[in-house]
CSV table of C-alpha atoms in Angstrom, one decimal:
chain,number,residue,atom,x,y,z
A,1,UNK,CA,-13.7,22.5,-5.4
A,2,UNK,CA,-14.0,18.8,-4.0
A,3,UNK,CA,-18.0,20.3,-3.5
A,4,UNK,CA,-18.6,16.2,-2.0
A,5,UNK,CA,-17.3,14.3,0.5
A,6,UNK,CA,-14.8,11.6,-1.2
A,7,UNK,CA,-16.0,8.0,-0.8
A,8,UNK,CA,-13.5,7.1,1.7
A,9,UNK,CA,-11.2,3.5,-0.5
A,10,UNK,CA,-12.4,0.6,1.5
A,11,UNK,CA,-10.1,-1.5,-0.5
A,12,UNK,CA,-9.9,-4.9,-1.2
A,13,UNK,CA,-6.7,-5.3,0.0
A,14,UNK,CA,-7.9,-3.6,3.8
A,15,UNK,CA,-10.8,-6.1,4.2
A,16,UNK,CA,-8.7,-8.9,3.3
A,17,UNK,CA,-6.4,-7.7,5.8
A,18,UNK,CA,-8.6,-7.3,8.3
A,19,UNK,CA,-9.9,-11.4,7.9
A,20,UNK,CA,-6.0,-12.4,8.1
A,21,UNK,CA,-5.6,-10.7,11.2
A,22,UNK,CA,-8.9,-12.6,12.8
A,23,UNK,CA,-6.9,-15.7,11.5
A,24,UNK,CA,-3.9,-14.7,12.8
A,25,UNK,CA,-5.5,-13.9,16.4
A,26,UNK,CA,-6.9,-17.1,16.5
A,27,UNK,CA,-3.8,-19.2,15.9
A,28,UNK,CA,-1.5,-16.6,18.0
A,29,UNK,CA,-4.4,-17.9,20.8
A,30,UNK,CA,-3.6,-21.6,20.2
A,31,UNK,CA,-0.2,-22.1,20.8
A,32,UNK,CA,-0.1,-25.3,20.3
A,33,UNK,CA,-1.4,-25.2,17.1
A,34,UNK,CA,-5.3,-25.2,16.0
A,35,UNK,CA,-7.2,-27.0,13.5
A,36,UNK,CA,-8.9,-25.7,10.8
A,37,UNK,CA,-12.4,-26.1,11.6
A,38,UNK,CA,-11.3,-24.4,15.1
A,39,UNK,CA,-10.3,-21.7,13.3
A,40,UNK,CA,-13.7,-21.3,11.0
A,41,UNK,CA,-15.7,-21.4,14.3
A,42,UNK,CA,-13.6,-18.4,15.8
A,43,UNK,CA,-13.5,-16.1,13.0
A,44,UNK,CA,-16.7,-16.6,11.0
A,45,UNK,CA,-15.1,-17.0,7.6
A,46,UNK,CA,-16.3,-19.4,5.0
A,47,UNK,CA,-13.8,-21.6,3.5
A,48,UNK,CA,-12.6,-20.0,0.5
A,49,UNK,CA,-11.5,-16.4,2.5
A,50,UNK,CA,-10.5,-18.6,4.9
A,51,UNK,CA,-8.0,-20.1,2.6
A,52,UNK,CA,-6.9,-17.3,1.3
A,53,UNK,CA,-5.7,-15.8,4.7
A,54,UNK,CA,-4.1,-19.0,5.5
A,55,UNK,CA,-2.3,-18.8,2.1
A,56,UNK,CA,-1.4,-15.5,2.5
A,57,UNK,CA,-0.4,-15.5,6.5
A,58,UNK,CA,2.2,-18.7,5.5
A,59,UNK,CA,3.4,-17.2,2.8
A,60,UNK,CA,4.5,-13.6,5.3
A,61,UNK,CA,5.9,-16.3,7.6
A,62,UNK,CA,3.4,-15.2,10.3
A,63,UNK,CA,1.5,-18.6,10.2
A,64,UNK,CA,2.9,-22.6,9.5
A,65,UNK,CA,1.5,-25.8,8.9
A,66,UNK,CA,1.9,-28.5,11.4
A,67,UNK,CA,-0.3,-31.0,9.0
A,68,UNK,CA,-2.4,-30.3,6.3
A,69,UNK,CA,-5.2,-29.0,8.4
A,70,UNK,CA,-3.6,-27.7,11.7
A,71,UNK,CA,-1.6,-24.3,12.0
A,72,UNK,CA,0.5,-22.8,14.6
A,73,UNK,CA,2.7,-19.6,14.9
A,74,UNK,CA,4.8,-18.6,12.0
A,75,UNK,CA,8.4,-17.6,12.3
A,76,UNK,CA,7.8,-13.5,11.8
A,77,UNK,CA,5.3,-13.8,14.5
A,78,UNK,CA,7.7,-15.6,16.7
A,79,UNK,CA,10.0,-13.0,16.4
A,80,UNK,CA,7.3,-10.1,16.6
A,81,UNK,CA,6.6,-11.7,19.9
A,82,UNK,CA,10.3,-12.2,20.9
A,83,UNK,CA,10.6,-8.2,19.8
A,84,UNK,CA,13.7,-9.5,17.4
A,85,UNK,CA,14.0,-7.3,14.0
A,86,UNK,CA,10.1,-6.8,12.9
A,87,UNK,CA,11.5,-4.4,10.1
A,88,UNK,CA,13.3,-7.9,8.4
A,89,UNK,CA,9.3,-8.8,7.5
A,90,UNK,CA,8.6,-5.2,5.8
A,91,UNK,CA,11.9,-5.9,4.2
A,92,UNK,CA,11.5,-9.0,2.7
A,93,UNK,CA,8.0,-8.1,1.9
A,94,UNK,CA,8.7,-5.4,-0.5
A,95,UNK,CA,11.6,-7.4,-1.8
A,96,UNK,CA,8.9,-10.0,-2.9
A,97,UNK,CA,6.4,-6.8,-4.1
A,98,UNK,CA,9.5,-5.4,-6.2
A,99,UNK,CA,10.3,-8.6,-7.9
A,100,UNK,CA,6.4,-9.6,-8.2
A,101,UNK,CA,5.4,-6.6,-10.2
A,102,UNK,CA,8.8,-5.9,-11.9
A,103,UNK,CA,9.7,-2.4,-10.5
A,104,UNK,CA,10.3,-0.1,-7.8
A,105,UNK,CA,8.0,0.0,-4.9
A,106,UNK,CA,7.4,2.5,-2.6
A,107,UNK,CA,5.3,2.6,1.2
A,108,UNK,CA,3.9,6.2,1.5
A,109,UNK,CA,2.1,8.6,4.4
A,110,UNK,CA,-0.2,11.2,4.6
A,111,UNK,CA,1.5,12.5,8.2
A,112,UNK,CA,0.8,16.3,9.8
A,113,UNK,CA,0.3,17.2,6.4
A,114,UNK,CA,3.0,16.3,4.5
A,115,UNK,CA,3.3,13.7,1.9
A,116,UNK,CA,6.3,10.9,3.3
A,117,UNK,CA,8.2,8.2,1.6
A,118,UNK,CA,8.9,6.1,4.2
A,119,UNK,CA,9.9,2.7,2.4
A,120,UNK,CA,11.5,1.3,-0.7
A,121,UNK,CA,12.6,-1.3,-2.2
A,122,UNK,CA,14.6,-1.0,-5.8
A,123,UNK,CA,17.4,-3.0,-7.5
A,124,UNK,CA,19.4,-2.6,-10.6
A,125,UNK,CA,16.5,-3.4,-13.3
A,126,UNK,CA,14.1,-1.6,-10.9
A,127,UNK,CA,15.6,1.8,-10.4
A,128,UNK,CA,13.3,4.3,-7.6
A,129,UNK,CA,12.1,7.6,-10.0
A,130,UNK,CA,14.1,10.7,-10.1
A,131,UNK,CA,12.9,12.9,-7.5
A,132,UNK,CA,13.6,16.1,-9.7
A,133,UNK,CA,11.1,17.7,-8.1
A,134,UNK,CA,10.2,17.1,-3.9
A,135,UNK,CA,7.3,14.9,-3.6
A,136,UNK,CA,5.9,16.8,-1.3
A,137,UNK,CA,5.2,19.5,-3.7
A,138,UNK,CA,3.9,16.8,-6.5
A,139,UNK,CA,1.2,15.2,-4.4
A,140,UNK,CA,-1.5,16.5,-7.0
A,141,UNK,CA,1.0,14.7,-10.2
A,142,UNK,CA,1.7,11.3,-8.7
A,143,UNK,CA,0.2,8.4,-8.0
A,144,UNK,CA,1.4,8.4,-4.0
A,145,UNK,CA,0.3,11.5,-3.6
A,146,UNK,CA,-3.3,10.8,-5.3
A,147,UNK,CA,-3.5,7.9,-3.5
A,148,UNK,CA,-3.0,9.9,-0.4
A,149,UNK,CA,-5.5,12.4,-1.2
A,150,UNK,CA,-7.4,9.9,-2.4
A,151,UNK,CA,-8.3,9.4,1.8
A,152,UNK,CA,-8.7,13.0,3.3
A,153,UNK,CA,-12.0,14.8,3.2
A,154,UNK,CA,-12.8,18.4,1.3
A,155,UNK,CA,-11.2,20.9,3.3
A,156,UNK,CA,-7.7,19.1,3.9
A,157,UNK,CA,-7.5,18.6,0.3
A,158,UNK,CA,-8.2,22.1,0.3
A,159,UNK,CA,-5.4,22.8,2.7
A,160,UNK,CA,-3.2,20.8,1.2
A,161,UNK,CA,-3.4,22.9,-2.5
A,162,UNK,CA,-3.0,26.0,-0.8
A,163,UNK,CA,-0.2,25.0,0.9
A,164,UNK,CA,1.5,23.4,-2.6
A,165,UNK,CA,0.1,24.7,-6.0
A,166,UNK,CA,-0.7,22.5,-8.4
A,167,UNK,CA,2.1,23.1,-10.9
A,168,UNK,CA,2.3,21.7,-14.2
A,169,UNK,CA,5.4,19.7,-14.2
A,170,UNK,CA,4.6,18.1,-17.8
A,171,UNK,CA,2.2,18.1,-20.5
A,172,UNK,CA,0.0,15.5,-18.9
A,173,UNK,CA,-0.1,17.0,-15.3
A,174,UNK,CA,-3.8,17.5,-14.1
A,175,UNK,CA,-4.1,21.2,-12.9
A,176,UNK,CA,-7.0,21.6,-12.4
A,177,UNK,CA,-8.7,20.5,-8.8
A,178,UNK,CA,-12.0,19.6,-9.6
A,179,UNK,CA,-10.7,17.7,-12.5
A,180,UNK,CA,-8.0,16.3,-9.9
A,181,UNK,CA,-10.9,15.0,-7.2
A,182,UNK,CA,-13.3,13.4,-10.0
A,183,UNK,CA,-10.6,11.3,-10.5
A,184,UNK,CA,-9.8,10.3,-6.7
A,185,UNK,CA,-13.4,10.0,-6.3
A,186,UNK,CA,-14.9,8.6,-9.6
A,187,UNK,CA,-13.4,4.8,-9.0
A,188,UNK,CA,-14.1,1.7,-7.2
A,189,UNK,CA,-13.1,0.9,-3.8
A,190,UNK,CA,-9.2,-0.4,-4.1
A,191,UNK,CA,-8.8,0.5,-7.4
A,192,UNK,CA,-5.3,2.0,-8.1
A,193,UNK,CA,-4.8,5.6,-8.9
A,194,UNK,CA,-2.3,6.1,-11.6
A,195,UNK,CA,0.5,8.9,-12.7
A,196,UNK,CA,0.3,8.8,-16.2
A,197,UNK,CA,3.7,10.8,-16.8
A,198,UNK,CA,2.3,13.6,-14.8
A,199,UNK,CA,5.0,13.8,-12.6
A,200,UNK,CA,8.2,13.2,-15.1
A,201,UNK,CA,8.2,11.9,-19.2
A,202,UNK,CA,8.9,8.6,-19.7
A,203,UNK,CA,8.1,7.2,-16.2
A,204,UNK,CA,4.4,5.9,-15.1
A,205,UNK,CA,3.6,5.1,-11.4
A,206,UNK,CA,0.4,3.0,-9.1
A,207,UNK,CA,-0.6,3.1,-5.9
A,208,UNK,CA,-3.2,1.6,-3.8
A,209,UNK,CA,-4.2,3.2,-0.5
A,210,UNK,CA,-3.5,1.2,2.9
A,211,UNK,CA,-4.1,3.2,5.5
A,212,UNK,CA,-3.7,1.0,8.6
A,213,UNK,CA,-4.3,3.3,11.5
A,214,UNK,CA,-5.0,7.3,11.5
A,215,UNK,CA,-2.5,8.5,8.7
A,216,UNK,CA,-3.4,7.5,5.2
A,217,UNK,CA,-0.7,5.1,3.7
A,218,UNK,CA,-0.4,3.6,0.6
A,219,UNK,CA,2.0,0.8,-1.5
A,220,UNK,CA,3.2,1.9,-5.0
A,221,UNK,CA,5.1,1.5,-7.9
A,222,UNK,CA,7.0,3.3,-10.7
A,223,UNK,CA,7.9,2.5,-14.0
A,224,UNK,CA,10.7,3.6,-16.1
A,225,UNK,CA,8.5,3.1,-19.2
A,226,UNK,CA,5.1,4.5,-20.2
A,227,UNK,CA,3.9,0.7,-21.7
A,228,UNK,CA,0.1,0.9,-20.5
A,229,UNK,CA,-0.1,-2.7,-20.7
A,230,UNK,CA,2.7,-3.3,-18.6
A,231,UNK,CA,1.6,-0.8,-16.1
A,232,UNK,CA,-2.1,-2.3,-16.1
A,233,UNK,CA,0.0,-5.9,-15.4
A,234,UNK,CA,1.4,-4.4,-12.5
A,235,UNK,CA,-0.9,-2.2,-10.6
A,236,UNK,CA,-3.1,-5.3,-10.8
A,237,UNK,CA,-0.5,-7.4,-8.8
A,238,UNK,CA,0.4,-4.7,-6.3
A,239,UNK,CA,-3.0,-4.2,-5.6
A,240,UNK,CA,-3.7,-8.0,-5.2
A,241,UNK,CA,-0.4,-8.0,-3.0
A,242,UNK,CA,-1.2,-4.9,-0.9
A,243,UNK,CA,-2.3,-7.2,1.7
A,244,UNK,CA,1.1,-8.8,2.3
A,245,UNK,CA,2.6,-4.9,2.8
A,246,UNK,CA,-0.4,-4.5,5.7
A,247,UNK,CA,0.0,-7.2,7.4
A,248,UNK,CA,4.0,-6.5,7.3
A,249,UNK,CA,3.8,-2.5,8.3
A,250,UNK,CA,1.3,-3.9,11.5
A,251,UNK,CA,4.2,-6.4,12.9
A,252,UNK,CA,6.9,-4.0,12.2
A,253,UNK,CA,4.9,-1.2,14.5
A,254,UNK,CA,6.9,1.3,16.0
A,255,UNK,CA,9.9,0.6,14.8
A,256,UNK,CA,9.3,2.0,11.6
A,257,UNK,CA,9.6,5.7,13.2
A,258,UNK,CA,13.1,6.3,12.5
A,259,UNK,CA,13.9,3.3,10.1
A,260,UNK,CA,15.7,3.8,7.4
A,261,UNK,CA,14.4,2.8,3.8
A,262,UNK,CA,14.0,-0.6,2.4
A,263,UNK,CA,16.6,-1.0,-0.2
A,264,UNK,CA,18.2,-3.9,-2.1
């Protein structure tokens, strides 16, 4: 059982993280605004990452354009700095994520063991899955909980199964752990792990690890409809989107401790 050390996800969605937060130091540095070519200098990045960030900084409200070619602070940041309702960003984030990929979606933590819902965002045509049975118990059938596991070494997987059995919940459920880590460990970095009605019939779920400080995290989605193609549509865009969910759970901070759910 899990005889090799997972290759730890360095997702996509992480690096490109990692080069909007350079961005965003540098024009949180510049209060007056800074030009472009200021802003290559300081970070290193060539012009097409560099584009991207910009794009994807406005776009969180965390950056704005003064002119075509100079930036300043966005509004979020403003009130991020001010220490005014960080949790509206997250908010309005997975609002955007819900209605981008066409379903529920879901921020998730690996914390002292346990597997944690700790945001949502659903709506009328996006209903959150039944949770018939406690998440918690169904790490090993859905995608959050793969996605979680996805990012722990050998022996707390190890803890974690003897701690919650892997039952079968339906005729698809893996229950088998070796067969369960070849799958978290046999796939590209940022590639989304998927609950192909494991956890209930008729409902398929994503989810792209995030992990953004020393839990594992991840963003996810559920679908009241086993269409594969629809499915593949969507755990494409949430894992192009992730980005916009990291950047938004690192201004929100502490306050998410306590907060209650993201629903709309």
């Amino acid at each position: 059982m899990a005889r090799r050390a997972p290759r730890r996800p360095t997702c996509s969605s992480l690096a490109a993280a990692h080069q909007a937060l350079r961005v965003l130091e540098v024009v949180h540095r510049h209060t007056g605004g800074v030009r472009l070519t200021q802003i290559a200098r300081e970070t290193g990045l060539g012009q097409l990452h560099l584009n991207q960030a910009l794009q994807r900084l406005a776009r969180a409200q965390l950056v704005a354009p003064l002119s075509p070619d100079v930036y300043t602070a966005g509004s979020a940041l403003e009130l991020a700095a001010a220490d005014r309702d960080r949790m509206g960003e997250l908010r309005d984030t997975l609002a955007y994520l819900r209605d981008a990929v066409g379903a529920a979606v879901y921020v998730a933590s690996y914390t002292e063991g346990e597997v944690s819902i700790t945001q949502y965002a659903d709506g009328p045509r996006t209903p959150v899955v039944h949770e018939w049975v406690d998440f918690r118990e169904a790490a090993h059938a859905s995608a959050v909980g793969k996605a979680l596991l996805a990012q722990l070494g050998p022996d707390e997987r190890r803890d974690h199964l003897s701690r919650y059995r892997m039952e079968q919940f339906t005729p698809h459920t893996i229950t088998n752990p070796e067969v369960l880590f070849d799958e978290l460990d046999d796939r590209w970095p940022g590639q989304p792990l998927l609950d192909l009605q494991e956890y209930t019939l008729g409902t398929v779920c994503a989810a792209v690890p995030i992990g953004t400080g020393t839990d594992p995290q991840c963003v996810a989605l559920s679908l009241p409809s086993p269409n594969p193609d629809r499915l593949q549509q969507a755990a494409r865009v949430l894992r192009d989107e992730a980005v916009a969910v990291v950047l938004a759970l690192l201004v929100a901070g502490d306050e998410l401790r306590g907060a209650t759910p993201c629903r709309r």
